[in-house]
Amino acid sequence: MDVTIPPNTTAEIFLPEKDGVVKVGSGSWHYEYGTNTKLEQDKFTMDTTLGALIEEPLAVELFQQYVPGMLDGPMISFAYGMTISELTAVMPPEGVEVFQTVIAELNRQVQ
């Protein structure tokens, strides 16, 4: 983190995941330290479309494992443009869990 404090002023800096406050005077300050905060974004989320999910062979394999035949129906192509959030909005919790599990596994294994 880089901080610049204007001339003739002081500041209190609160560093994420650090206790206390760092008091500094004017000038430029650089702070670098390890953190537990995950700053990377997952590739797949509940806002990903079904079509984007099933482009991944692992997703197809997982859906076949958890819900055999789900991707075989002729009407499924109509859902390809829908987000997982849209698809699961009216599903029972077990259905939502399947999608969450597939998304989590994809984010673990696919870069």
PDB file of N, CA and C in Angstrom:
ATOM      1  N   MET A   1       0.849  -1.152   0.000  1.00  0.00           N
ATOM      2  CA  MET A   1       0.000   0.000   0.000  1.00  0.00           C
ATOM      3  C   MET A   1       0.903   1.225   0.000  1.00  0.00           C
ATOM      4  N   ASP A   2       0.579   2.168  -0.846  1.00  0.00           N
ATOM      5  CA  ASP A   2       1.319   3.418  -0.925  1.00  0.00           C
ATOM      6  C   ASP A   2       0.432   4.563  -0.455  1.00  0.00           C
ATOM      7  N   VAL A   3       1.006   5.424   0.377  1.00  0.00           N
ATOM      8  CA  VAL A   3       0.262   6.557   0.931  1.00  0.00           C
ATOM      9  C   VAL A   3       1.109   7.811   0.782  1.00  0.00           C
ATOM     10  N   THR A   4       0.481   8.884   0.332  1.00  0.00           N
ATOM     11  CA  THR A   4       1.170  10.171   0.255  1.00  0.00           C
ATOM     12  C   THR A   4       0.428  11.163   1.140  1.00  0.00           C
ATOM     13  N   ILE A   5       1.162  11.758   2.059  1.00  0.00           N
ATOM     14  CA  ILE A   5       0.598  12.730   2.990  1.00  0.00           C
ATOM     15  C   ILE A   5       1.080  14.118   2.555  1.00  0.00           C
ATOM     16  N   PRO A   6       0.151  15.054   2.375  1.00  0.00           N
ATOM     17  CA  PRO A   6       0.528  16.401   1.918  1.00  0.00           C
ATOM     18  C   PRO A   6       1.500  17.090   2.891  1.00  0.00           C
ATOM     19  N   PRO A   7       2.269  18.064   2.398  1.00  0.00           N
ATOM     20  CA  PRO A   7       3.215  18.806   3.251  1.00  0.00           C
ATOM     21  C   PRO A   7       2.519  19.459   4.447  1.00  0.00           C
ATOM     22  N   ASN A   8       3.243  19.510   5.547  1.00  0.00           N
ATOM     23  CA  ASN A   8       2.796  20.186   6.778  1.00  0.00           C
ATOM     24  C   ASN A   8       1.549  19.555   7.391  1.00  0.00           C
ATOM     25  N   THR A   9       1.360  18.256   7.171  1.00  0.00           N
ATOM     26  CA  THR A   9       0.219  17.561   7.776  1.00  0.00           C
ATOM     27  C   THR A   9       0.699  16.245   8.369  1.00  0.00           C
ATOM     28  N   THR A  10      -0.165  15.661   9.161  1.00  0.00           N
ATOM     29  CA  THR A  10       0.092  14.327   9.709  1.00  0.00           C
ATOM     30  C   THR A  10      -1.126  13.468   9.400  1.00  0.00           C
ATOM     31  N   ALA A  11      -0.955  12.180   9.559  1.00  0.00           N
ATOM     32  CA  ALA A  11      -2.069  11.273   9.274  1.00  0.00           C
ATOM     33  C   ALA A  11      -1.974  10.046  10.173  1.00  0.00           C
ATOM     34  N   GLU A  12      -3.105   9.421  10.360  1.00  0.00           N
ATOM     35  CA  GLU A  12      -3.170   8.140  11.034  1.00  0.00           C
ATOM     36  C   GLU A  12      -3.557   7.111   9.985  1.00  0.00           C
ATOM     37  N   ILE A  13      -2.742   6.083   9.835  1.00  0.00           N
ATOM     38  CA  ILE A  13      -2.984   5.061   8.819  1.00  0.00           C
ATOM     39  C   ILE A  13      -3.428   3.781   9.510  1.00  0.00           C
ATOM     40  N   PHE A  14      -4.558   3.265   9.078  1.00  0.00           N
ATOM     41  CA  PHE A  14      -5.066   1.990   9.566  1.00  0.00           C
ATOM     42  C   PHE A  14      -4.763   0.949   8.497  1.00  0.00           C
ATOM     43  N   LEU A  15      -3.866   0.034   8.796  1.00  0.00           N
ATOM     44  CA  LEU A  15      -3.478  -0.996   7.835  1.00  0.00           C
ATOM     45  C   LEU A  15      -4.401  -2.201   7.979  1.00  0.00           C
ATOM     46  N   PRO A  16      -4.935  -2.699   6.869  1.00  0.00           N
ATOM     47  CA  PRO A  16      -5.815  -3.868   6.926  1.00  0.00           C
ATOM     48  C   PRO A  16      -5.137  -5.048   7.622  1.00  0.00           C
ATOM     49  N   GLU A  17      -5.868  -5.698   8.484  1.00  0.00           N
ATOM     50  CA  GLU A  17      -5.423  -6.884   9.216  1.00  0.00           C
ATOM     51  C   GLU A  17      -4.277  -6.606  10.185  1.00  0.00           C
ATOM     52  N   LYS A  18      -4.058  -5.353  10.530  1.00  0.00           N
ATOM     53  CA  LYS A  18      -3.040  -4.998  11.516  1.00  0.00           C
ATOM     54  C   LYS A  18      -3.718  -4.274  12.668  1.00  0.00           C
ATOM     55  N   ASP A  19      -3.227  -4.523  13.866  1.00  0.00           N
ATOM     56  CA  ASP A  19      -3.759  -3.834  15.032  1.00  0.00           C
ATOM     57  C   ASP A  19      -3.089  -2.476  15.172  1.00  0.00           C
ATOM     58  N   GLY A  20      -3.833  -1.537  15.682  1.00  0.00           N
ATOM     59  CA  GLY A  20      -3.266  -0.237  15.962  1.00  0.00           C
ATOM     60  C   GLY A  20      -3.267   0.687  14.770  1.00  0.00           C
ATOM     61  N   VAL A  21      -2.651   1.837  15.010  1.00  0.00           N
ATOM     62  CA  VAL A  21      -2.618   2.911  14.031  1.00  0.00           C
ATOM     63  C   VAL A  21      -1.168   3.315  13.830  1.00  0.00           C
ATOM     64  N   VAL A  22      -0.807   3.634  12.602  1.00  0.00           N
ATOM     65  CA  VAL A  22       0.528   4.154  12.305  1.00  0.00           C
ATOM     66  C   VAL A  22       0.374   5.653  12.099  1.00  0.00           C
ATOM     67  N   LYS A  23       1.088   6.438  12.929  1.00  0.00           N
ATOM     68  CA  LYS A  23       1.026   7.899  12.807  1.00  0.00           C
ATOM     69  C   LYS A  23       2.244   8.353  12.000  1.00  0.00           C
ATOM     70  N   VAL A  24       1.980   9.119  10.937  1.00  0.00           N
ATOM     71  CA  VAL A  24       3.062   9.567  10.061  1.00  0.00           C
ATOM     72  C   VAL A  24       2.926  11.049   9.762  1.00  0.00           C
ATOM     73  N   GLY A  25       4.029  11.624   9.350  1.00  0.00           N
ATOM     74  CA  GLY A  25       4.040  13.015   8.914  1.00  0.00           C
ATOM     75  C   GLY A  25       3.990  13.080   7.402  1.00  0.00           C
ATOM     76  N   SER A  26       4.180  14.245   6.873  1.00  0.00           N
ATOM     77  CA  SER A  26       4.102  14.430   5.423  1.00  0.00           C
ATOM     78  C   SER A  26       5.181  13.609   4.718  1.00  0.00           C
ATOM     79  N   GLY A  27       4.885  13.242   3.497  1.00  0.00           N
ATOM     80  CA  GLY A  27       5.808  12.440   2.709  1.00  0.00           C
ATOM     81  C   GLY A  27       5.096  11.254   2.070  1.00  0.00           C
ATOM     82  N   SER A  28       5.889  10.412   1.432  1.00  0.00           N
ATOM     83  CA  SER A  28       5.342   9.208   0.792  1.00  0.00           C
ATOM     84  C   SER A  28       5.742   7.995   1.617  1.00  0.00           C
ATOM     85  N   TRP A  29       4.814   7.110   1.822  1.00  0.00           N
ATOM     86  CA  TRP A  29       5.020   5.938   2.665  1.00  0.00           C
ATOM     87  C   TRP A  29       4.579   4.697   1.904  1.00  0.00           C
ATOM     88  N   HIS A  30       5.336   3.629   2.080  1.00  0.00           N
ATOM     89  CA  HIS A  30       5.026   2.359   1.416  1.00  0.00           C
ATOM     90  C   HIS A  30       4.951   1.268   2.481  1.00  0.00           C
ATOM     91  N   TYR A  31       3.870   0.505   2.461  1.00  0.00           N
ATOM     92  CA  TYR A  31       3.680  -0.603   3.407  1.00  0.00           C
ATOM     93  C   TYR A  31       3.430  -1.871   2.615  1.00  0.00           C
ATOM     94  N   GLU A  32       4.157  -2.896   2.971  1.00  0.00           N
ATOM     95  CA  GLU A  32       4.021  -4.189   2.305  1.00  0.00           C
ATOM     96  C   GLU A  32       4.153  -5.273   3.373  1.00  0.00           C
ATOM     97  N   TYR A  33       3.177  -6.172   3.414  1.00  0.00           N
ATOM     98  CA  TYR A  33       3.200  -7.230   4.417  1.00  0.00           C
ATOM     99  C   TYR A  33       2.260  -8.344   3.995  1.00  0.00           C
ATOM    100  N   GLY A  34       2.454  -9.509   4.587  1.00  0.00           N
ATOM    101  CA  GLY A  34       1.589 -10.649   4.290  1.00  0.00           C
ATOM    102  C   GLY A  34       0.190 -10.416   4.831  1.00  0.00           C
ATOM    103  N   THR A  35      -0.775 -11.004   4.167  1.00  0.00           N
ATOM    104  CA  THR A  35      -2.165 -10.824   4.571  1.00  0.00           C
ATOM    105  C   THR A  35      -2.945 -12.116   4.353  1.00  0.00           C
ATOM    106  N   ASN A  36      -4.014 -12.264   5.077  1.00  0.00           N
ATOM    107  CA  ASN A  36      -4.903 -13.416   4.888  1.00  0.00           C
ATOM    108  C   ASN A  36      -6.047 -13.106   3.935  1.00  0.00           C
ATOM    109  N   THR A  37      -6.169 -11.852   3.533  1.00  0.00           N
ATOM    110  CA  THR A  37      -7.246 -11.425   2.651  1.00  0.00           C
ATOM    111  C   THR A  37      -7.018 -11.970   1.250  1.00  0.00           C
ATOM    112  N   LYS A  38      -8.039 -12.587   0.710  1.00  0.00           N
ATOM    113  CA  LYS A  38      -7.979 -13.108  -0.658  1.00  0.00           C
ATOM    114  C   LYS A  38      -8.343 -11.975  -1.608  1.00  0.00           C
ATOM    115  N   LEU A  39      -7.399 -11.589  -2.442  1.00  0.00           N
ATOM    116  CA  LEU A  39      -7.639 -10.485  -3.357  1.00  0.00           C
ATOM    117  C   LEU A  39      -7.976 -10.950  -4.772  1.00  0.00           C
ATOM    118  N   GLU A  40      -7.734 -12.216  -5.066  1.00  0.00           N
ATOM    119  CA  GLU A  40      -8.067 -12.741  -6.384  1.00  0.00           C
ATOM    120  C   GLU A  40      -9.570 -12.986  -6.463  1.00  0.00           C
ATOM    121  N   GLN A  41     -10.104 -12.776  -7.627  1.00  0.00           N
ATOM    122  CA  GLN A  41     -11.517 -13.060  -7.834  1.00  0.00           C
ATOM    123  C   GLN A  41     -11.666 -14.442  -8.439  1.00  0.00           C
ATOM    124  N   ASP A  42     -12.714 -15.135  -8.023  1.00  0.00           N
ATOM    125  CA  ASP A  42     -12.993 -16.439  -8.601  1.00  0.00           C
ATOM    126  C   ASP A  42     -13.414 -16.277 -10.052  1.00  0.00           C
ATOM    127  N   LYS A  43     -13.021 -17.240 -10.875  1.00  0.00           N
ATOM    128  CA  LYS A  43     -13.390 -17.207 -12.290  1.00  0.00           C
ATOM    129  C   LYS A  43     -14.883 -17.475 -12.455  1.00  0.00           C
ATOM    130  N   PHE A  44     -15.415 -18.384 -11.628  1.00  0.00           N
ATOM    131  CA  PHE A  44     -16.826 -18.766 -11.729  1.00  0.00           C
ATOM    132  C   PHE A  44     -17.574 -18.335 -10.472  1.00  0.00           C
ATOM    133  N   THR A  45     -18.756 -17.744 -10.666  1.00  0.00           N
ATOM    134  CA  THR A  45     -19.585 -17.294  -9.549  1.00  0.00           C
ATOM    135  C   THR A  45     -21.046 -17.643  -9.852  1.00  0.00           C
ATOM    136  N   MET A  46     -21.919 -17.251  -8.962  1.00  0.00           N
ATOM    137  CA  MET A  46     -23.347 -17.457  -9.209  1.00  0.00           C
ATOM    138  C   MET A  46     -23.842 -16.544 -10.337  1.00  0.00           C
ATOM    139  N   ASP A  47     -23.018 -15.595 -10.775  1.00  0.00           N
ATOM    140  CA  ASP A  47     -23.373 -14.729 -11.899  1.00  0.00           C
ATOM    141  C   ASP A  47     -22.860 -15.262 -13.232  1.00  0.00           C
ATOM    142  N   THR A  48     -22.186 -16.396 -13.200  1.00  0.00           N
ATOM    143  CA  THR A  48     -21.725 -17.059 -14.420  1.00  0.00           C
ATOM    144  C   THR A  48     -22.934 -17.720 -15.084  1.00  0.00           C
ATOM    145  N   THR A  49     -22.954 -17.740 -16.409  1.00  0.00           N
ATOM    146  CA  THR A  49     -24.065 -18.404 -17.096  1.00  0.00           C
ATOM    147  C   THR A  49     -23.845 -19.913 -17.113  1.00  0.00           C
ATOM    148  N   LEU A  50     -24.920 -20.639 -17.263  1.00  0.00           N
ATOM    149  CA  LEU A  50     -24.820 -22.092 -17.373  1.00  0.00           C
ATOM    150  C   LEU A  50     -23.983 -22.457 -18.588  1.00  0.00           C
ATOM    151  N   GLY A  51     -24.150 -21.716 -19.677  1.00  0.00           N
ATOM    152  CA  GLY A  51     -23.373 -21.984 -20.884  1.00  0.00           C
ATOM    153  C   GLY A  51     -21.880 -21.869 -20.646  1.00  0.00           C
ATOM    154  N   ALA A  52     -21.467 -20.849 -19.894  1.00  0.00           N
ATOM    155  CA  ALA A  52     -20.037 -20.677 -19.584  1.00  0.00           C
ATOM    156  C   ALA A  52     -19.538 -21.807 -18.681  1.00  0.00           C
ATOM    157  N   LEU A  53     -20.377 -22.244 -17.756  1.00  0.00           N
ATOM    158  CA  LEU A  53     -19.972 -23.346 -16.873  1.00  0.00           C
ATOM    159  C   LEU A  53     -19.735 -24.622 -17.656  1.00  0.00           C
ATOM    160  N   ILE A  54     -20.657 -24.957 -18.532  1.00  0.00           N
ATOM    161  CA  ILE A  54     -20.534 -26.249 -19.201  1.00  0.00           C
ATOM    162  C   ILE A  54     -19.530 -26.243 -20.351  1.00  0.00           C
ATOM    163  N   GLU A  55     -18.913 -25.094 -20.598  1.00  0.00           N
ATOM    164  CA  GLU A  55     -17.776 -25.081 -21.529  1.00  0.00           C
ATOM    165  C   GLU A  55     -16.576 -25.781 -20.901  1.00  0.00           C
ATOM    166  N   GLU A  56     -16.607 -25.907 -19.582  1.00  0.00           N
ATOM    167  CA  GLU A  56     -15.536 -26.588 -18.863  1.00  0.00           C
ATOM    168  C   GLU A  56     -15.868 -28.079 -18.753  1.00  0.00           C
ATOM    169  N   PRO A  57     -15.021 -28.944 -19.297  1.00  0.00           N
ATOM    170  CA  PRO A  57     -15.277 -30.389 -19.223  1.00  0.00           C
ATOM    171  C   PRO A  57     -15.487 -30.881 -17.795  1.00  0.00           C
ATOM    172  N   LEU A  58     -14.774 -30.289 -16.831  1.00  0.00           N
ATOM    173  CA  LEU A  58     -14.943 -30.696 -15.436  1.00  0.00           C
ATOM    174  C   LEU A  58     -16.366 -30.421 -14.953  1.00  0.00           C
ATOM    175  N   ALA A  59     -16.941 -29.305 -15.362  1.00  0.00           N
ATOM    176  CA  ALA A  59     -18.309 -28.977 -14.955  1.00  0.00           C
ATOM    177  C   ALA A  59     -19.284 -30.008 -15.503  1.00  0.00           C
ATOM    178  N   VAL A  60     -19.112 -30.380 -16.762  1.00  0.00           N
ATOM    179  CA  VAL A  60     -19.986 -31.397 -17.363  1.00  0.00           C
ATOM    180  C   VAL A  60     -19.853 -32.707 -16.589  1.00  0.00           C
ATOM    181  N   GLU A  61     -18.630 -33.089 -16.286  1.00  0.00           N
ATOM    182  CA  GLU A  61     -18.389 -34.317 -15.522  1.00  0.00           C
ATOM    183  C   GLU A  61     -19.053 -34.252 -14.143  1.00  0.00           C
ATOM    184  N   LEU A  62     -18.930 -33.113 -13.475  1.00  0.00           N
ATOM    185  CA  LEU A  62     -19.530 -32.974 -12.138  1.00  0.00           C
ATOM    186  C   LEU A  62     -21.050 -32.986 -12.203  1.00  0.00           C
ATOM    187  N   PHE A  63     -21.634 -32.298 -13.181  1.00  0.00           N
ATOM    188  CA  PHE A  63     -23.092 -32.315 -13.312  1.00  0.00           C
ATOM    189  C   PHE A  63     -23.581 -33.731 -13.592  1.00  0.00           C
ATOM    190  N   GLN A  64     -22.863 -34.481 -14.444  1.00  0.00           N
ATOM    191  CA  GLN A  64     -23.258 -35.861 -14.732  1.00  0.00           C
ATOM    192  C   GLN A  64     -23.164 -36.722 -13.474  1.00  0.00           C
ATOM    193  N   GLN A  65     -22.182 -36.410 -12.626  1.00  0.00           N
ATOM    194  CA  GLN A  65     -22.015 -37.162 -11.381  1.00  0.00           C
ATOM    195  C   GLN A  65     -23.129 -36.842 -10.382  1.00  0.00           C
ATOM    196  N   TYR A  66     -23.425 -35.542 -10.195  1.00  0.00           N
ATOM    197  CA  TYR A  66     -24.389 -35.128  -9.174  1.00  0.00           C
ATOM    198  C   TYR A  66     -25.838 -35.197  -9.628  1.00  0.00           C
ATOM    199  N   VAL A  67     -26.080 -34.897 -10.923  1.00  0.00           N
ATOM    200  CA  VAL A  67     -27.443 -34.880 -11.457  1.00  0.00           C
ATOM    201  C   VAL A  67     -27.421 -35.558 -12.820  1.00  0.00           C
ATOM    202  N   PRO A  68     -27.308 -36.876 -12.841  1.00  0.00           N
ATOM    203  CA  PRO A  68     -27.217 -37.589 -14.124  1.00  0.00           C
ATOM    204  C   PRO A  68     -28.361 -37.214 -15.065  1.00  0.00           C
ATOM    205  N   GLY A  69     -28.014 -36.935 -16.305  1.00  0.00           N
ATOM    206  CA  GLY A  69     -29.012 -36.623 -17.323  1.00  0.00           C
ATOM    207  C   GLY A  69     -29.453 -35.173 -17.368  1.00  0.00           C
ATOM    208  N   MET A  70     -29.012 -34.337 -16.424  1.00  0.00           N
ATOM    209  CA  MET A  70     -29.457 -32.946 -16.383  1.00  0.00           C
ATOM    210  C   MET A  70     -29.138 -32.202 -17.680  1.00  0.00           C
ATOM    211  N   LEU A  71     -27.997 -32.469 -18.247  1.00  0.00           N
ATOM    212  CA  LEU A  71     -27.576 -31.738 -19.444  1.00  0.00           C
ATOM    213  C   LEU A  71     -28.036 -32.397 -20.736  1.00  0.00           C
ATOM    214  N   ASP A  72     -28.777 -33.499 -20.631  1.00  0.00           N
ATOM    215  CA  ASP A  72     -29.196 -34.250 -21.811  1.00  0.00           C
ATOM    216  C   ASP A  72     -30.543 -33.817 -22.376  1.00  0.00           C
ATOM    217  N   GLY A  73     -31.346 -33.135 -21.588  1.00  0.00           N
ATOM    218  CA  GLY A  73     -32.688 -32.752 -22.030  1.00  0.00           C
ATOM    219  C   GLY A  73     -32.648 -31.731 -23.156  1.00  0.00           C
ATOM    220  N   PRO A  74     -33.590 -31.808 -24.093  1.00  0.00           N
ATOM    221  CA  PRO A  74     -33.590 -30.899 -25.241  1.00  0.00           C
ATOM    222  C   PRO A  74     -33.845 -29.438 -24.856  1.00  0.00           C
ATOM    223  N   MET A  75     -34.452 -29.181 -23.721  1.00  0.00           N
ATOM    224  CA  MET A  75     -34.782 -27.811 -23.316  1.00  0.00           C
ATOM    225  C   MET A  75     -33.632 -27.118 -22.582  1.00  0.00           C
ATOM    226  N   ILE A  76     -32.605 -27.866 -22.201  1.00  0.00           N
ATOM    227  CA  ILE A  76     -31.524 -27.285 -21.400  1.00  0.00           C
ATOM    228  C   ILE A  76     -30.808 -26.152 -22.141  1.00  0.00           C
ATOM    229  N   SER A  77     -30.763 -26.208 -23.452  1.00  0.00           N
ATOM    230  CA  SER A  77     -30.066 -25.160 -24.212  1.00  0.00           C
ATOM    231  C   SER A  77     -30.697 -23.784 -24.001  1.00  0.00           C
ATOM    232  N   PHE A  78     -31.979 -23.746 -23.652  1.00  0.00           N
ATOM    233  CA  PHE A  78     -32.632 -22.471 -23.383  1.00  0.00           C
ATOM    234  C   PHE A  78     -32.092 -21.818 -22.117  1.00  0.00           C
ATOM    235  N   ALA A  79     -31.484 -22.598 -21.247  1.00  0.00           N
ATOM    236  CA  ALA A  79     -30.954 -22.075 -19.984  1.00  0.00           C
ATOM    237  C   ALA A  79     -29.492 -21.645 -20.094  1.00  0.00           C
ATOM    238  N   TYR A  80     -28.843 -21.904 -21.213  1.00  0.00           N
ATOM    239  CA  TYR A  80     -27.416 -21.591 -21.346  1.00  0.00           C
ATOM    240  C   TYR A  80     -27.103 -20.116 -21.119  1.00  0.00           C
ATOM    241  N   GLY A  81     -27.992 -19.232 -21.487  1.00  0.00           N
ATOM    242  CA  GLY A  81     -27.757 -17.796 -21.327  1.00  0.00           C
ATOM    243  C   GLY A  81     -28.138 -17.254 -19.963  1.00  0.00           C
ATOM    244  N   MET A  82     -28.700 -18.103 -19.118  1.00  0.00           N
ATOM    245  CA  MET A  82     -29.118 -17.664 -17.780  1.00  0.00           C
ATOM    246  C   MET A  82     -27.974 -17.808 -16.787  1.00  0.00           C
ATOM    247  N   THR A  83     -27.920 -16.891 -15.823  1.00  0.00           N
ATOM    248  CA  THR A  83     -26.919 -17.019 -14.771  1.00  0.00           C
ATOM    249  C   THR A  83     -27.360 -18.113 -13.804  1.00  0.00           C
ATOM    250  N   ILE A  84     -26.400 -18.598 -13.046  1.00  0.00           N
ATOM    251  CA  ILE A  84     -26.717 -19.626 -12.057  1.00  0.00           C
ATOM    252  C   ILE A  84     -27.656 -19.045 -11.006  1.00  0.00           C
ATOM    253  N   SER A  85     -27.498 -17.785 -10.667  1.00  0.00           N
ATOM    254  CA  SER A  85     -28.417 -17.133  -9.715  1.00  0.00           C
ATOM    255  C   SER A  85     -29.849 -17.154 -10.238  1.00  0.00           C
ATOM    256  N   GLU A  86     -30.004 -16.873 -11.521  1.00  0.00           N
ATOM    257  CA  GLU A  86     -31.350 -16.894 -12.117  1.00  0.00           C
ATOM    258  C   GLU A  86     -31.921 -18.304 -12.112  1.00  0.00           C
ATOM    259  N   LEU A  87     -31.084 -19.275 -12.446  1.00  0.00           N
ATOM    260  CA  LEU A  87     -31.560 -20.661 -12.499  1.00  0.00           C
ATOM    261  C   LEU A  87     -31.937 -21.192 -11.123  1.00  0.00           C
ATOM    262  N   THR A  88     -31.185 -20.802 -10.114  1.00  0.00           N
ATOM    263  CA  THR A  88     -31.408 -21.374  -8.782  1.00  0.00           C
ATOM    264  C   THR A  88     -32.401 -20.582  -7.943  1.00  0.00           C
ATOM    265  N   ALA A  89     -32.892 -19.468  -8.465  1.00  0.00           N
ATOM    266  CA  ALA A  89     -33.797 -18.613  -7.694  1.00  0.00           C
ATOM    267  C   ALA A  89     -35.041 -19.346  -7.204  1.00  0.00           C
ATOM    268  N   VAL A  90     -35.489 -20.329  -7.950  1.00  0.00           N
ATOM    269  CA  VAL A  90     -36.704 -21.049  -7.559  1.00  0.00           C
ATOM    270  C   VAL A  90     -36.432 -22.521  -7.240  1.00  0.00           C
ATOM    271  N   MET A  91     -35.166 -22.862  -7.086  1.00  0.00           N
ATOM    272  CA  MET A  91     -34.800 -24.252  -6.800  1.00  0.00           C
ATOM    273  C   MET A  91     -34.841 -24.540  -5.305  1.00  0.00           C
ATOM    274  N   PRO A  92     -35.069 -25.787  -4.962  1.00  0.00           N
ATOM    275  CA  PRO A  92     -34.929 -26.168  -3.551  1.00  0.00           C
ATOM    276  C   PRO A  92     -33.450 -26.106  -3.157  1.00  0.00           C
ATOM    277  N   PRO A  93     -33.166 -26.030  -1.864  1.00  0.00           N
ATOM    278  CA  PRO A  93     -31.774 -25.897  -1.399  1.00  0.00           C
ATOM    279  C   PRO A  93     -30.826 -26.963  -1.950  1.00  0.00           C
ATOM    280  N   GLU A  94     -31.306 -28.180  -2.155  1.00  0.00           N
ATOM    281  CA  GLU A  94     -30.436 -29.246  -2.670  1.00  0.00           C
ATOM    282  C   GLU A  94     -29.933 -28.915  -4.075  1.00  0.00           C
ATOM    283  N   GLY A  95     -30.778 -28.301  -4.882  1.00  0.00           N
ATOM    284  CA  GLY A  95     -30.380 -27.921  -6.235  1.00  0.00           C
ATOM    285  C   GLY A  95     -29.352 -26.805  -6.219  1.00  0.00           C
ATOM    286  N   VAL A  96     -29.562 -25.844  -5.352  1.00  0.00           N
ATOM    287  CA  VAL A  96     -28.624 -24.737  -5.224  1.00  0.00           C
ATOM    288  C   VAL A  96     -27.265 -25.273  -4.780  1.00  0.00           C
ATOM    289  N   GLU A  97     -27.273 -26.215  -3.843  1.00  0.00           N
ATOM    290  CA  GLU A  97     -26.027 -26.817  -3.347  1.00  0.00           C
ATOM    291  C   GLU A  97     -25.226 -27.461  -4.466  1.00  0.00           C
ATOM    292  N   VAL A  98     -25.898 -28.119  -5.392  1.00  0.00           N
ATOM    293  CA  VAL A  98     -25.204 -28.759  -6.511  1.00  0.00           C
ATOM    294  C   VAL A  98     -24.432 -27.711  -7.304  1.00  0.00           C
ATOM    295  N   PHE A  99     -25.091 -26.617  -7.649  1.00  0.00           N
ATOM    296  CA  PHE A  99     -24.426 -25.567  -8.415  1.00  0.00           C
ATOM    297  C   PHE A  99     -23.283 -24.937  -7.625  1.00  0.00           C
ATOM    298  N   GLN A 100     -23.492 -24.690  -6.345  1.00  0.00           N
ATOM    299  CA  GLN A 100     -22.427 -24.116  -5.515  1.00  0.00           C
ATOM    300  C   GLN A 100     -21.229 -25.052  -5.429  1.00  0.00           C
ATOM    301  N   THR A 101     -21.493 -26.337  -5.337  1.00  0.00           N
ATOM    302  CA  THR A 101     -20.415 -27.329  -5.275  1.00  0.00           C
ATOM    303  C   THR A 101     -19.633 -27.359  -6.579  1.00  0.00           C
ATOM    304  N   VAL A 102     -20.333 -27.355  -7.699  1.00  0.00           N
ATOM    305  CA  VAL A 102     -19.672 -27.364  -9.012  1.00  0.00           C
ATOM    306  C   VAL A 102     -18.827 -26.102  -9.183  1.00  0.00           C
ATOM    307  N   ILE A 103     -19.374 -24.956  -8.827  1.00  0.00           N
ATOM    308  CA  ILE A 103     -18.636 -23.687  -8.950  1.00  0.00           C
ATOM    309  C   ILE A 103     -17.390 -23.710  -8.069  1.00  0.00           C
ATOM    310  N   ALA A 104     -17.525 -24.157  -6.842  1.00  0.00           N
ATOM    311  CA  ALA A 104     -16.371 -24.202  -5.930  1.00  0.00           C
ATOM    312  C   ALA A 104     -15.284 -25.124  -6.464  1.00  0.00           C
ATOM    313  N   GLU A 105     -15.685 -26.280  -6.984  1.00  0.00           N
ATOM    314  CA  GLU A 105     -14.702 -27.223  -7.520  1.00  0.00           C
ATOM    315  C   GLU A 105     -14.014 -26.667  -8.772  1.00  0.00           C
ATOM    316  N   LEU A 106     -14.778 -26.013  -9.612  1.00  0.00           N
ATOM    317  CA  LEU A 106     -14.177 -25.389 -10.810  1.00  0.00           C
ATOM    318  C   LEU A 106     -13.158 -24.331 -10.412  1.00  0.00           C
ATOM    319  N   ASN A 107     -13.502 -23.509  -9.436  1.00  0.00           N
ATOM    320  CA  ASN A 107     -12.574 -22.461  -9.004  1.00  0.00           C
ATOM    321  C   ASN A 107     -11.315 -23.047  -8.362  1.00  0.00           C
ATOM    322  N   ARG A 108     -11.428 -24.222  -7.784  1.00  0.00           N
ATOM    323  CA  ARG A 108     -10.239 -24.878  -7.218  1.00  0.00           C
ATOM    324  C   ARG A 108      -9.332 -25.449  -8.300  1.00  0.00           C
ATOM    325  N   GLN A 109      -9.930 -25.963  -9.366  1.00  0.00           N
ATOM    326  CA  GLN A 109      -9.153 -26.731 -10.332  1.00  0.00           C
ATOM    327  C   GLN A 109      -8.884 -26.039 -11.661  1.00  0.00           C
ATOM    328  N   VAL A 110      -9.703 -25.064 -12.044  1.00  0.00           N
ATOM    329  CA  VAL A 110      -9.565 -24.424 -13.349  1.00  0.00           C
ATOM    330  C   VAL A 110      -9.022 -23.018 -13.166  1.00  0.00           C
ATOM    331  N   GLN A 111      -8.017 -22.677 -13.940  1.00  0.00           N
ATOM    332  CA  GLN A 111      -7.438 -21.319 -13.858  1.00  0.00           C
ATOM    333  C   GLN A 111      -7.747 -20.542 -15.092  1.00  0.00           C
TER     334      GLN A 111
END
